[in-house]
Coordinates of C-alpha atoms in Angstrom, one line a residue:
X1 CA 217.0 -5.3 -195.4
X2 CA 214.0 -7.7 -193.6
X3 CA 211.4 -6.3 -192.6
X4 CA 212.6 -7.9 -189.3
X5 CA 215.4 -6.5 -189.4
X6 CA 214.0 -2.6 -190.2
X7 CA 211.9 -3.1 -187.0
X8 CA 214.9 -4.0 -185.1
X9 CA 216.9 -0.8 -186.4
X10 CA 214.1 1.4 -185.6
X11 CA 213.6 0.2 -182.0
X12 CA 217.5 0.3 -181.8
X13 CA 217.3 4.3 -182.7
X14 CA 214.5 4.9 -180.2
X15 CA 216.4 3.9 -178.0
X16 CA 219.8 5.5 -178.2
X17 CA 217.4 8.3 -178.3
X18 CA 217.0 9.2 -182.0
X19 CA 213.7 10.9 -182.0
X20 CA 212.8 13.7 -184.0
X21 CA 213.1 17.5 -182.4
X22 CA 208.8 18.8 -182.1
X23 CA 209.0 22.5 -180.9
X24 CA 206.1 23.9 -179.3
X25 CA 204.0 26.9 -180.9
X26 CA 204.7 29.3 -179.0
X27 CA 208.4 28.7 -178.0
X28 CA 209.5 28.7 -181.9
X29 CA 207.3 32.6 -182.1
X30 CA 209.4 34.0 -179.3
X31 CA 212.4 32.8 -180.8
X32 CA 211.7 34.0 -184.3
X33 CA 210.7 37.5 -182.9
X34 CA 213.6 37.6 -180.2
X35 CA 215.9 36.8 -183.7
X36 CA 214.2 39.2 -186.2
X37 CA 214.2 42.5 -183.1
X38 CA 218.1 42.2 -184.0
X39 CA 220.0 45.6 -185.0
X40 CA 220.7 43.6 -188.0
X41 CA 217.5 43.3 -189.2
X42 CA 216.4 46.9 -189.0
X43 CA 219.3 49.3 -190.3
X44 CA 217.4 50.3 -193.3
X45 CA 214.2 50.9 -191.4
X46 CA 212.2 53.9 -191.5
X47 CA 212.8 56.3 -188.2
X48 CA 210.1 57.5 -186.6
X49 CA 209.6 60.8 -188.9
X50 CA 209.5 58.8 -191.4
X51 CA 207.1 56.5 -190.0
X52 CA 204.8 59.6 -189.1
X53 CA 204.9 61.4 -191.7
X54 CA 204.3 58.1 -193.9
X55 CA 200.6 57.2 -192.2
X56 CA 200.1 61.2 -192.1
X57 CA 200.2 61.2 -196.6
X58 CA 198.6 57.8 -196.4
X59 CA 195.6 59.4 -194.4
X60 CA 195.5 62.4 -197.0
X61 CA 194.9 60.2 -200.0
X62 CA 192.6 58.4 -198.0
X63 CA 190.2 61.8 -197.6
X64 CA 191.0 63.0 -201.3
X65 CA 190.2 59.1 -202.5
X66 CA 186.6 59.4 -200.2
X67 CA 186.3 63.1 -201.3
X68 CA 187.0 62.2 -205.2
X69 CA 184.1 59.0 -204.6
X70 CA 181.8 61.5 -203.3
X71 CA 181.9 64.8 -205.3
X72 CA 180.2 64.7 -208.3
X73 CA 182.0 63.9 -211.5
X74 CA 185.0 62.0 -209.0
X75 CA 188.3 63.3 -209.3
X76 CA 187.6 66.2 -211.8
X77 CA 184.2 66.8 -210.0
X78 CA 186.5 67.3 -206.4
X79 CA 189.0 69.9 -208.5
X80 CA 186.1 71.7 -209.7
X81 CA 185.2 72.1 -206.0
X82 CA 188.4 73.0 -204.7
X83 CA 188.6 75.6 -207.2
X84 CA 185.7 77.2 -206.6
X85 CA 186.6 77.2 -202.4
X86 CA 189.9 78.7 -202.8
X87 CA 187.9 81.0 -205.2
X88 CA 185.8 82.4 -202.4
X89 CA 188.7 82.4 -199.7
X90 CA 189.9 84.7 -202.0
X91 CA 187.4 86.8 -202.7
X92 CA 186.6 87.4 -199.0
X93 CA 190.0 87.9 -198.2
X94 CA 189.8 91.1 -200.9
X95 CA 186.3 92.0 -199.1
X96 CA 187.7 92.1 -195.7
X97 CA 191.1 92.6 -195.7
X98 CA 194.2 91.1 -193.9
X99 CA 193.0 89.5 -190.6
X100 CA 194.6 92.1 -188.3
X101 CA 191.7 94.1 -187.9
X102 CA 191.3 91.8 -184.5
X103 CA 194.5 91.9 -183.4
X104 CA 194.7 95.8 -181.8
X105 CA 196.3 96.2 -178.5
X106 CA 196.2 98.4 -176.1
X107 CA 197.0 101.3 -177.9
X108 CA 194.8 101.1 -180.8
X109 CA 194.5 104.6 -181.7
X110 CA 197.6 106.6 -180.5
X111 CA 201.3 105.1 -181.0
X112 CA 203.8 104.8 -178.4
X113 CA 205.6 107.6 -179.1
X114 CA 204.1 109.6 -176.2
X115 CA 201.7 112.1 -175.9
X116 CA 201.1 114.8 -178.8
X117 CA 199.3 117.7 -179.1
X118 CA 196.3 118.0 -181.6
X119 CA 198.5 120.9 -183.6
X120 CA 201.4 118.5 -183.8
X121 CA 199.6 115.7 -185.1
X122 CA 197.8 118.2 -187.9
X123 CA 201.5 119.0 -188.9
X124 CA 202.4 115.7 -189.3
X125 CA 199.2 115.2 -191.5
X126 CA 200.1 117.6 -193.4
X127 CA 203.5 116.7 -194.2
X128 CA 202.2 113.0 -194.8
X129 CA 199.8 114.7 -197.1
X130 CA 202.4 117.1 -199.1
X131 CA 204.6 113.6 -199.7
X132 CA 201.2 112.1 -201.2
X133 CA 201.7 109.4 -198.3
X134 CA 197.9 109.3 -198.0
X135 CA 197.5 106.3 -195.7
X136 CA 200.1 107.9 -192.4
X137 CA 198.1 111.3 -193.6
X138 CA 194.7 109.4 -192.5
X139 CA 195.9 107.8 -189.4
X140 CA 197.7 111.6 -188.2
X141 CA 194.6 113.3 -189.4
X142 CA 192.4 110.9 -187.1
X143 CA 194.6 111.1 -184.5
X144 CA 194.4 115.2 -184.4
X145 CA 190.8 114.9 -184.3
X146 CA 190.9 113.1 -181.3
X147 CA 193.6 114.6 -179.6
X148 CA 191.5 117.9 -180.3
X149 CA 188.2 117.1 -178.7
X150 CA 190.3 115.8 -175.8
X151 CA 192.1 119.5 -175.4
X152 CA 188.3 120.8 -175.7
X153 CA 187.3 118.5 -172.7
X154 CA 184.4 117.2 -175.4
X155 CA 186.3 113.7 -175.0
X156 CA 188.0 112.5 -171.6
X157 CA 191.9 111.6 -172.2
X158 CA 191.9 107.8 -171.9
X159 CA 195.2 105.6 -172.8
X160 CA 193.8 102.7 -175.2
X161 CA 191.0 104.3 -176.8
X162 CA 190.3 102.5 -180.1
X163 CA 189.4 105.1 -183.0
X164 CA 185.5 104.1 -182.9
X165 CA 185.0 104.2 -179.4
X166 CA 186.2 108.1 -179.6
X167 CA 183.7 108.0 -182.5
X168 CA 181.1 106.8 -180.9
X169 CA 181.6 108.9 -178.2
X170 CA 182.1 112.1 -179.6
X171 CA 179.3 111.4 -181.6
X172 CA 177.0 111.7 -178.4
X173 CA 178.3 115.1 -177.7
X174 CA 178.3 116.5 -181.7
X175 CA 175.6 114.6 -183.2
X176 CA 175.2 116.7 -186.1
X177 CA 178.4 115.2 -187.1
X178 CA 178.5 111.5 -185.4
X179 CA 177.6 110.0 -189.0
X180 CA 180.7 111.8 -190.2
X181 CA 183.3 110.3 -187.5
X182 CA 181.8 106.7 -187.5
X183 CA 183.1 106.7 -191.3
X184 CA 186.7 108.8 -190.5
X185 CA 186.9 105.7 -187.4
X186 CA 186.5 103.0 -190.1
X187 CA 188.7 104.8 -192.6
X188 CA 191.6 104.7 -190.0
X189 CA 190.6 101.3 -188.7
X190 CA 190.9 100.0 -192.6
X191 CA 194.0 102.0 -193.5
X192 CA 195.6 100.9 -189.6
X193 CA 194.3 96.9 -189.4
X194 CA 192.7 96.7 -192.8
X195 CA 195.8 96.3 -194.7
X196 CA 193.9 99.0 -197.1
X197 CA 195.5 101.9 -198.8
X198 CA 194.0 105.3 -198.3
X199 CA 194.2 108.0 -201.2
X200 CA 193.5 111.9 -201.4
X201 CA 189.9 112.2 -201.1
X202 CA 189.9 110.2 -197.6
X203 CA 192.3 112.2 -196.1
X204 CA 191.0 115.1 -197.8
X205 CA 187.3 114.2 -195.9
X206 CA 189.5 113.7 -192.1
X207 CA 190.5 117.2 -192.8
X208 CA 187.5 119.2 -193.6
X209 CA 186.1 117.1 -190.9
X210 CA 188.4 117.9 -188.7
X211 CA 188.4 122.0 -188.9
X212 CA 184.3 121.6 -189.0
X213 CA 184.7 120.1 -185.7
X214 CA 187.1 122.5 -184.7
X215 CA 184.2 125.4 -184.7
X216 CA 181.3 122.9 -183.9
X217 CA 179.5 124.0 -180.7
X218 CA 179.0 120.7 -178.3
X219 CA 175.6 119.5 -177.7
X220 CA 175.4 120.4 -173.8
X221 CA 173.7 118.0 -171.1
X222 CA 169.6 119.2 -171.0
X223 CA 170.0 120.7 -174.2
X224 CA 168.2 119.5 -177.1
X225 CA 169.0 119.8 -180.5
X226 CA 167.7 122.5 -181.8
X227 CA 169.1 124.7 -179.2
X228 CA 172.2 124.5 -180.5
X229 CA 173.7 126.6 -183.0

């Protein structure tokens, strides 16, 4: 072919209207993405759990990664430390006991059973006791004392008394022993919220305790102490 002639069949194409198809930018994007958000495309994607809990690991390895590339030693540096955290968790957890020390509701120191004398409580104690269940021997024991000085009028009956206010208390009126029932309150708070375990000499110290008090002589309003006695 000419070179006459390849002009001629090139301005014959332009104008039967033989031009090359230029899309814009930004139509051909929208088109792409309006084809790709198909069903189709997407049956094997993650859901959303997925998804979450995805980012949620990718986020932990991120810390441990920063963690390891700041400890000391890296990665065996960071164990060491973990170690020695859980370590200490643990050893304060044997110190203190189970956290439901703070959890006591309104009836911290008397159950729901109803109202008991001090007599019936000792009996219980004492039964507890004989069975060598030292722990429910405590708590009855405690509850006795209690329940006694109420039937002496030393304490006031009052629903929701917690074992150290009665203590506490008491103490002011018997201060020859208010040492003594600060430690039988924390003996039934630990065996109660503690999650401690009580044996024979605690209970056996509620009890002699608790017939000491039984004959002790209340410190009277305007009365020092060493007019009593």
């Amino acid at each position: 072919m000419s070179g006459a002639g390849g002009i001629t069949r090139t301005r014959q194409d332009i104008a039967a209207g033989d031009i090359p198809v230029d899309t814009p930018r930004l139509p051909a994007r929208e088109a792409a993405e309006s084809e790709l958000s198909k069903p189709m495309y997407h049956e094997n994607d993650p859901n959303f759990l997925q998804r979450a809990l995805n980012q949620f690991w990718d986020w932990v390895a991120g810390v441990f990664d920063a963690a390891a590339g700041a400890a000391p030693g890296g990665p065996a540096g960071l164990a060491v430390l973990v170690v020695i955290v859980i370590g200490l968790a643990a050893a304060l957890w044997w110190r203190l006991g189970t956290p439901q020390r703070s959890a006591r509701n309104t009836d911290a120191l008397f159950d729901s059973t109803g109202p008991r004398s001090a007599a019936q409580h000792r009996a219980t104690a004492e039964a507890h006791a004989a069975a060598l269940r030292w722990t429910e021997a405590v708590q009855e024991r405690m509850r006795a004392i209690v329940r006694s000085l109420e039937e002496r009028a030393l304490l006031d009956p009052r629903p929701g008394r917690t074992a150290d206010e009665a203590a506490a208390e008491a103490g002011r009126t018997l201060p020859e022993h208010a040492a003594r029932l600060r430690a039988a309150a924390r003996s039934f708070d630990d065996v109660t919220y503690g999650g401690r375990t009580a044996d024979r000499s605690a209970y056996l110290s509620l009890r002699t305790l608790d017939l000491e008090l039984d004959e002790a002589k209340p410190l009277l309003p305007g009365t020092s102490r060493g007019a009593t006695g």
